[in-house]
Coordinates of C-alpha atoms in Angstrom, one line a residue:
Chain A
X15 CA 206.7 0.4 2.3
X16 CA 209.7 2.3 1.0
X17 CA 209.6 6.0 1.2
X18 CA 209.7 7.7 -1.8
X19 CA 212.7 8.8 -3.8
X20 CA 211.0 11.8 -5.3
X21 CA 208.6 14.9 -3.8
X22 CA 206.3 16.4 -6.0
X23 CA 206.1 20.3 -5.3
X24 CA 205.6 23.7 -6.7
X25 CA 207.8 26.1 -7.2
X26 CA 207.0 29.3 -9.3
X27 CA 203.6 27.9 -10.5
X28 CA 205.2 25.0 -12.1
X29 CA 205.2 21.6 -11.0
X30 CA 208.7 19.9 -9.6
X31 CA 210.2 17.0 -8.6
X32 CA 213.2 17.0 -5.9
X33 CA 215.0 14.1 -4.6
X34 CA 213.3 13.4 -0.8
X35 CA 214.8 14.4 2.7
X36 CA 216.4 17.8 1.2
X37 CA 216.5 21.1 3.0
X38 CA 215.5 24.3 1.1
X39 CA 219.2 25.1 0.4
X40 CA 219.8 21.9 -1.0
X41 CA 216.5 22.0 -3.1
X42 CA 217.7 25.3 -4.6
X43 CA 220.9 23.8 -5.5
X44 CA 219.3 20.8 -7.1
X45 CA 216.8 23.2 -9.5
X46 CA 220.5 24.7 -10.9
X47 CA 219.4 28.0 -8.2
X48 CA 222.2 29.9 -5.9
X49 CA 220.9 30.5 -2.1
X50 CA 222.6 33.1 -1.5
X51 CA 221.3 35.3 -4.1
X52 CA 217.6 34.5 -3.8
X53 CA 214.2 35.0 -1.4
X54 CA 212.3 31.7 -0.8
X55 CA 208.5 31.8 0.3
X56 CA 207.2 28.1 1.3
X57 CA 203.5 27.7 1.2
X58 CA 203.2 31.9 2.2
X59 CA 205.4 32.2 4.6
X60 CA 209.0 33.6 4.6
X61 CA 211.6 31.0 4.8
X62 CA 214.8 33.4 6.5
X63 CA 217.5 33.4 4.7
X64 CA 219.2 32.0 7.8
X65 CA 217.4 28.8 7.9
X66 CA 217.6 27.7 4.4
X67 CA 220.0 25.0 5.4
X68 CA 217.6 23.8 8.1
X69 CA 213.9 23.7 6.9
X70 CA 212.9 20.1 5.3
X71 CA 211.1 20.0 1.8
X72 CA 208.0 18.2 2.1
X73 CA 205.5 16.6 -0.2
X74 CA 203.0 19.0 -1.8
X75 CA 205.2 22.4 -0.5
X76 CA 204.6 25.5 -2.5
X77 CA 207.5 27.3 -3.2
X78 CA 208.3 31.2 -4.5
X79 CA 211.7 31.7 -5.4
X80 CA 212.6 35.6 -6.0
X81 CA 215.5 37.7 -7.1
X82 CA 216.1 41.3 -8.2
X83 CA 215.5 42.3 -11.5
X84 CA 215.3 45.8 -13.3
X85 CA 212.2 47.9 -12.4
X86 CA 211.2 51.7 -11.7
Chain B
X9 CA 233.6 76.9 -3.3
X10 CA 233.0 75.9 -6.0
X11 CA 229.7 75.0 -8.2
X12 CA 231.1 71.2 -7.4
X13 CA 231.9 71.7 -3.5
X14 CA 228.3 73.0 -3.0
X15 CA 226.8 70.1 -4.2
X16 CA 229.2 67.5 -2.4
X17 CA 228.1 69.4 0.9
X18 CA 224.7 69.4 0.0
X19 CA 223.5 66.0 1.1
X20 CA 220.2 64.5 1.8
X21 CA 219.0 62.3 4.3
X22 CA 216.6 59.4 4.7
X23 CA 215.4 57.5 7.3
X24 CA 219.4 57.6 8.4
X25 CA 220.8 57.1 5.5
X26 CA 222.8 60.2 3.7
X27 CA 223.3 60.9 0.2
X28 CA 225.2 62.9 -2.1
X29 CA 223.5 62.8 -5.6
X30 CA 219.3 63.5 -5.6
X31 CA 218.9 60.9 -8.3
X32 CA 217.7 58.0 -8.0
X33 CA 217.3 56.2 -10.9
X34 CA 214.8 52.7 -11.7
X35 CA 216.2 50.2 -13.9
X36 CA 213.5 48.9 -16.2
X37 CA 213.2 49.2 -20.3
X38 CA 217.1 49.4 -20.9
X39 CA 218.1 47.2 -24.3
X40 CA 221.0 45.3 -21.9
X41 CA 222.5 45.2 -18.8
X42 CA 225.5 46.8 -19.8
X43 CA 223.3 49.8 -21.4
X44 CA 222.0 50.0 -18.2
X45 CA 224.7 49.9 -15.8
X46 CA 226.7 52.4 -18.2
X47 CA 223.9 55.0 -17.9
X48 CA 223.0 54.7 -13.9
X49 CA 226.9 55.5 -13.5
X50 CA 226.9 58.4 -16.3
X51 CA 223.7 59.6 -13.7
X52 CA 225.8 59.7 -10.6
X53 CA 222.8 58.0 -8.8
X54 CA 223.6 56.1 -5.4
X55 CA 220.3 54.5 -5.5
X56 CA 218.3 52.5 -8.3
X57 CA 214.9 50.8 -7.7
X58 CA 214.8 47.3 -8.5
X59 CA 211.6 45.2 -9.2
X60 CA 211.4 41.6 -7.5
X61 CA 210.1 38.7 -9.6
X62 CA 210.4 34.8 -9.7
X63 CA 213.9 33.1 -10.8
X64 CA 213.3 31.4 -14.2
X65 CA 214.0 28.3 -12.7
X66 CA 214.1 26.6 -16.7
X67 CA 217.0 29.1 -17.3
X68 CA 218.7 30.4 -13.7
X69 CA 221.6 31.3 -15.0
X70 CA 220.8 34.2 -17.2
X71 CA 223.0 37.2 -16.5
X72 CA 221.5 38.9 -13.2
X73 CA 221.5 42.7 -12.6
X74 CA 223.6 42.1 -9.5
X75 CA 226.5 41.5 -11.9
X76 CA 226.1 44.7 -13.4
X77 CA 225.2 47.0 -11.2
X78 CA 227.2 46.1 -7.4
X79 CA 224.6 46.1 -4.5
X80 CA 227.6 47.0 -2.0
X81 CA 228.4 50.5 -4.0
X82 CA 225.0 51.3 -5.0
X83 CA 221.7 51.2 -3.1
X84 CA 219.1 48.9 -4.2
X85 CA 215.7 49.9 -3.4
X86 CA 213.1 47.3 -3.7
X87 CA 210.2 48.5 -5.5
X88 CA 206.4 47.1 -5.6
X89 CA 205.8 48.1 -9.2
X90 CA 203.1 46.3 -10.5
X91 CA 201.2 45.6 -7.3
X92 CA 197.5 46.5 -7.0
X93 CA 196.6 45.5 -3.1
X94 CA 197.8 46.1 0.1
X95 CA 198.9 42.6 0.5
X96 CA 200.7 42.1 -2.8
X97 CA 202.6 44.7 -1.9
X98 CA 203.8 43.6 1.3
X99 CA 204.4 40.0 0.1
X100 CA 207.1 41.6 -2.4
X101 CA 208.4 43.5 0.2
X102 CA 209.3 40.8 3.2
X103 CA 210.7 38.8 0.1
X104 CA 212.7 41.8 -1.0
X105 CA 213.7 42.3 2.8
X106 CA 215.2 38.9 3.0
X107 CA 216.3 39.1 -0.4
X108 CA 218.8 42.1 0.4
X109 CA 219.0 42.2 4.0
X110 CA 218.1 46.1 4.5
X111 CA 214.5 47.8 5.3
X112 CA 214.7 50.7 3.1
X113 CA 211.8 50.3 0.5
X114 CA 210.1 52.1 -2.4
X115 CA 206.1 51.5 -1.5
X116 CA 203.5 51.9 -4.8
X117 CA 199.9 50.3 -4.6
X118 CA 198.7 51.3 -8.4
X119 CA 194.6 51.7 -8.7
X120 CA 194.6 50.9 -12.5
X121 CA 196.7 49.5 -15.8
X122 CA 195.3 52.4 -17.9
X123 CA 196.7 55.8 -15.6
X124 CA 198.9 53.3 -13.2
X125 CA 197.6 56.0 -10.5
X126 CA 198.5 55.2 -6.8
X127 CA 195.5 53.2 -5.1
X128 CA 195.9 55.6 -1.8
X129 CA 193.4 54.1 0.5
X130 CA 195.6 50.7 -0.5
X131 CA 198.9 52.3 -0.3
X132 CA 198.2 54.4 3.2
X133 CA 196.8 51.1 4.8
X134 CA 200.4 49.0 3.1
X135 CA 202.3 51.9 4.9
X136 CA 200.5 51.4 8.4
X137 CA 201.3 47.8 8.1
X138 CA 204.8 47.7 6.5
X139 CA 205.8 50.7 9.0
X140 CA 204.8 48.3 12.2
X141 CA 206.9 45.3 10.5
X142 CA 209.8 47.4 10.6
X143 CA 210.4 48.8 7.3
X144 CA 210.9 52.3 6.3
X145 CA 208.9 52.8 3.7
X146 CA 209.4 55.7 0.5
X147 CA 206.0 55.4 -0.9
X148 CA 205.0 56.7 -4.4
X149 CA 201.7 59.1 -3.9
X150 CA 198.5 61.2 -5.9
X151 CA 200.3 64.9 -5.7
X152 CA 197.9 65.8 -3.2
X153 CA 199.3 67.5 0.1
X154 CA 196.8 65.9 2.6
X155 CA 197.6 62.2 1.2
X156 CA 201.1 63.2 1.8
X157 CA 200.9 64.1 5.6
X158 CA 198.9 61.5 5.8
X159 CA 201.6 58.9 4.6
X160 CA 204.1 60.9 6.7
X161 CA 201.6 60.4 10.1
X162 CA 201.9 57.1 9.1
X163 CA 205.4 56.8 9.3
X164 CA 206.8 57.0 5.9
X165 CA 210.4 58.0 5.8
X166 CA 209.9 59.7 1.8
X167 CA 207.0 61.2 0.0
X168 CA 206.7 60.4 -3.8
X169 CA 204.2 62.2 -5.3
X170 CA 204.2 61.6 -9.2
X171 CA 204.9 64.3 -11.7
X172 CA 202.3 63.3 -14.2
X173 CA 201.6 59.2 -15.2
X174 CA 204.3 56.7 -14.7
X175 CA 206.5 56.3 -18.0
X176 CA 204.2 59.3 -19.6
X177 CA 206.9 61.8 -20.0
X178 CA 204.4 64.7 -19.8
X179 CA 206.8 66.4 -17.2
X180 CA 204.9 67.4 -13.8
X181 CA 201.5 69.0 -14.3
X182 CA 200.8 70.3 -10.7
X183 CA 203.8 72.3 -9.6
X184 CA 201.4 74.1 -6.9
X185 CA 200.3 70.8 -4.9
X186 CA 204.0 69.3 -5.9
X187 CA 205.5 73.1 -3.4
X188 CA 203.0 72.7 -1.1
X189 CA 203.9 68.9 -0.4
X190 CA 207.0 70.3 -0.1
X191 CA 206.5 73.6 2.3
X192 CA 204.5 70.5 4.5
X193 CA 206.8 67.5 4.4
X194 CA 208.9 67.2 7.8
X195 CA 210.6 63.9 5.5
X196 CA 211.9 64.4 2.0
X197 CA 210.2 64.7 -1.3
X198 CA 211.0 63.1 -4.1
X199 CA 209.0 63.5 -7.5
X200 CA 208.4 60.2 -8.9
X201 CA 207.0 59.7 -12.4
X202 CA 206.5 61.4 -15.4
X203 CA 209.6 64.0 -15.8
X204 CA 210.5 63.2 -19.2
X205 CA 213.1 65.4 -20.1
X206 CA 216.2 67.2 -18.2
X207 CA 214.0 70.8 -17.7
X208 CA 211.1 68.5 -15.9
X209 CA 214.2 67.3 -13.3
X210 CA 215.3 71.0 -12.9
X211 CA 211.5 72.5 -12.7
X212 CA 211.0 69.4 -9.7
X213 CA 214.3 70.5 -7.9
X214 CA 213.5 74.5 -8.1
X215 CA 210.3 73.7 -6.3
X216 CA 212.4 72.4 -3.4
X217 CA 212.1 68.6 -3.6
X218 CA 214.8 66.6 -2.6
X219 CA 215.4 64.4 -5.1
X220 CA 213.8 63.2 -8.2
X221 CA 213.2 59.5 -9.4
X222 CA 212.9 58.7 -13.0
X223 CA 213.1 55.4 -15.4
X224 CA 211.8 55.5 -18.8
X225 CA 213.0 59.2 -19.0
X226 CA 216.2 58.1 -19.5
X227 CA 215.7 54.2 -21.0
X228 CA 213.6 55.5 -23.3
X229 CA 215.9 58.4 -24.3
X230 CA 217.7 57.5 -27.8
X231 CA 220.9 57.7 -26.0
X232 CA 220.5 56.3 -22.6
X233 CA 223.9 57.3 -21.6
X234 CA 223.5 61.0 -22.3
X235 CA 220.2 61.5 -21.0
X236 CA 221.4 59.7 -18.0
X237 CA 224.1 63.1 -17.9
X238 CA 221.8 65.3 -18.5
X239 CA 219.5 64.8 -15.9
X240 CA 222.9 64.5 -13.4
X241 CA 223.3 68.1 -14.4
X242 CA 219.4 69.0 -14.1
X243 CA 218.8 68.1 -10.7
X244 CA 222.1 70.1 -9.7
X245 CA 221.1 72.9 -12.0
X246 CA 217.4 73.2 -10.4
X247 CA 218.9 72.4 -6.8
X248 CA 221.4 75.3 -7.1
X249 CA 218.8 77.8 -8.3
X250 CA 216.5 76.4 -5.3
X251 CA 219.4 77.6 -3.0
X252 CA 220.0 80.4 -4.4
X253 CA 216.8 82.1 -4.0
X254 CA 215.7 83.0 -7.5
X255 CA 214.3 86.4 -8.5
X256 CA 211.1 87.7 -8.2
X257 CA 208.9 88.2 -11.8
X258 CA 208.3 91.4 -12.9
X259 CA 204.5 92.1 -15.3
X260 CA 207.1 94.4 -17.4
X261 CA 210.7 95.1 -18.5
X262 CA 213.7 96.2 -16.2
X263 CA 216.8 97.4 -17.8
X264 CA 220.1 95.3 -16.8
X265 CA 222.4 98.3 -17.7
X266 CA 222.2 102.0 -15.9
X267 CA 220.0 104.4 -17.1
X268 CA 222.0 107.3 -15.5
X269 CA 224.8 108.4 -17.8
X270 CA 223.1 107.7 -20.7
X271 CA 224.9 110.1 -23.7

């Protein structure tokens, strides 16, 4: 059986697909995002900034993706 | 020296960082960007809060407050507005952490929506925790002087006691719990929330706080910009009377001219 072409995951609430065998930095690229200006939380836990290139997407993940906006 | 000099030489310190200006200002409620850029540099302030929230991931390349306002010149300090648990609050944190690299954080747990009062048996349990994670915590407070050496015990590197309700304007209500904080704090204090006009920044500095942090006193102002200088000029106005050692009140009058060689 062929693996799939597509992973179905979360990110902000909302349901995604990605193209398979990405890392997180390449994800964020894909959804139109720039890594370097972002926080990335994968099922919970803290993804470091440093091993965005590094960490595999994977069927089902749940992702948060965070910037800096105005507040008090 | 002059008026000027004093107040370059009269820095502030937290949790090693040094200061200049005893604004900080959040960045919330302003119409645009530019608005709001244009009135945190009329304020002189080196540090603004920010708020962390999702990307909008439909639309991520609306303009960013990171174009308008330069995290390498001015100090961003994460802030945990809107959380209501211990845990919420330190979820927003470790992202804001590896969001901007740095450990210097504004801590508020809020009880309710209706008085967005500080939750302190939340926020005093988010400081023990955030503290032993590494982050130096500023944490927003009830003005009560116990609460505030209790955060301080805990390890937090600012108290925050609020002035009245956040975004109320109502200018601070308790100036005797708001000194004693201050005659008890062995780390700054900062009134946070509620000042809503420059006299309410000078009356927080005259009491001997450190700083002041306000929002919607100046977003909220009909010119941003201005109020923004006002308030620059309050906290130096009431930190330069602080210094000075103002003068004792009389029940009665006291004549300014001599009464001896009177014709």
């Amino acid at each position: 059986m062929n693996s799939p072409t597509c992973l179905a995951i979360r990110v902000n609430g909302d349901a995604h697909r990605v193209t398979a065998g990405l890392n997180i930095a390449e994800m964020l690229i894909e959804l139109g995002v720039d890594p370097a200006k972002v926080a990335v939380e994968r099922n919970l836990e803290i993804v470091p900034r440093s091993t965005l290139g590094e960490v595999r997407v994977e069927d089902g993940d749940e992702f948060e993706i965070v910037h800096f906006v105005g507040g008090g | 020296m002059t008026a000027q000099q004093d107040i370059k030489a009269d820095s502030w310190t937290v949790a090693g960082r040094t200061f200049s200006s005893r604004l900080i200002v959040g960045t919330g409620k302003y119409k645009s960007l530019e608005e709001n850029a244009a009135a945190v540099e009329a304020s002189g302030a080196e540090i603004v809060t920010v708020a962390v929230r999702r990307v909008n991931i439909s639309d991520p390349n609306q303009p960013r407050l990171t174009d308008f306002i330069d995290p390498r010149k001015t100090t961003y300090l994460p802030n945990t507005a809107g959380c209501f648990t211990a845990e919420d609050a330190i979820r927003t944190l470790r992202l804001a952490r590896e969001a901007g690299g740095w450990n210097l954080v504004k801590l508020e747990v809020l009880g309710e929506a209706k008085t967005l009062y500080p939750d302190m048996r939340e926020t005093l349990r988010a400081t023990d925790i955030l503290v032993r994670e590494g982050f130096e915590p500023m944490v927003y407070c009830v003005d009560d002087p116990i609460a505030a050496k209790q955060l301080e015990e805990a390890g937090a590197v600012a108290i925050m006691p609020l002035g009245a309700p956040i975004g109320s304007g109502l200018g601070i209500q308790n100036r005797v719990t708001i000194r004693l904080i201050v005659e008890g704090a062995g780390v700054p204090v900062l009134v946070d929330a509620g000042v809503g006009t420059a006299s309410d920044a000078a009356q927080a500095m005259e009491l001997g706080c450190d700083g002041v942090l306000m929002n919607t006193a100046i977003a909220e102002a009909k010119d941003p910009v201005l109020m923004a200088r006002a308030m620059k000029a309050a906290v130096e106005a009431g930190r330069l009377a602080y210094l000075s050692g103002r003068m004792q009140k009389r029940r009665y009058a006291d004549p300014s001219s001599p009464l001896a060689g009177l014709i």
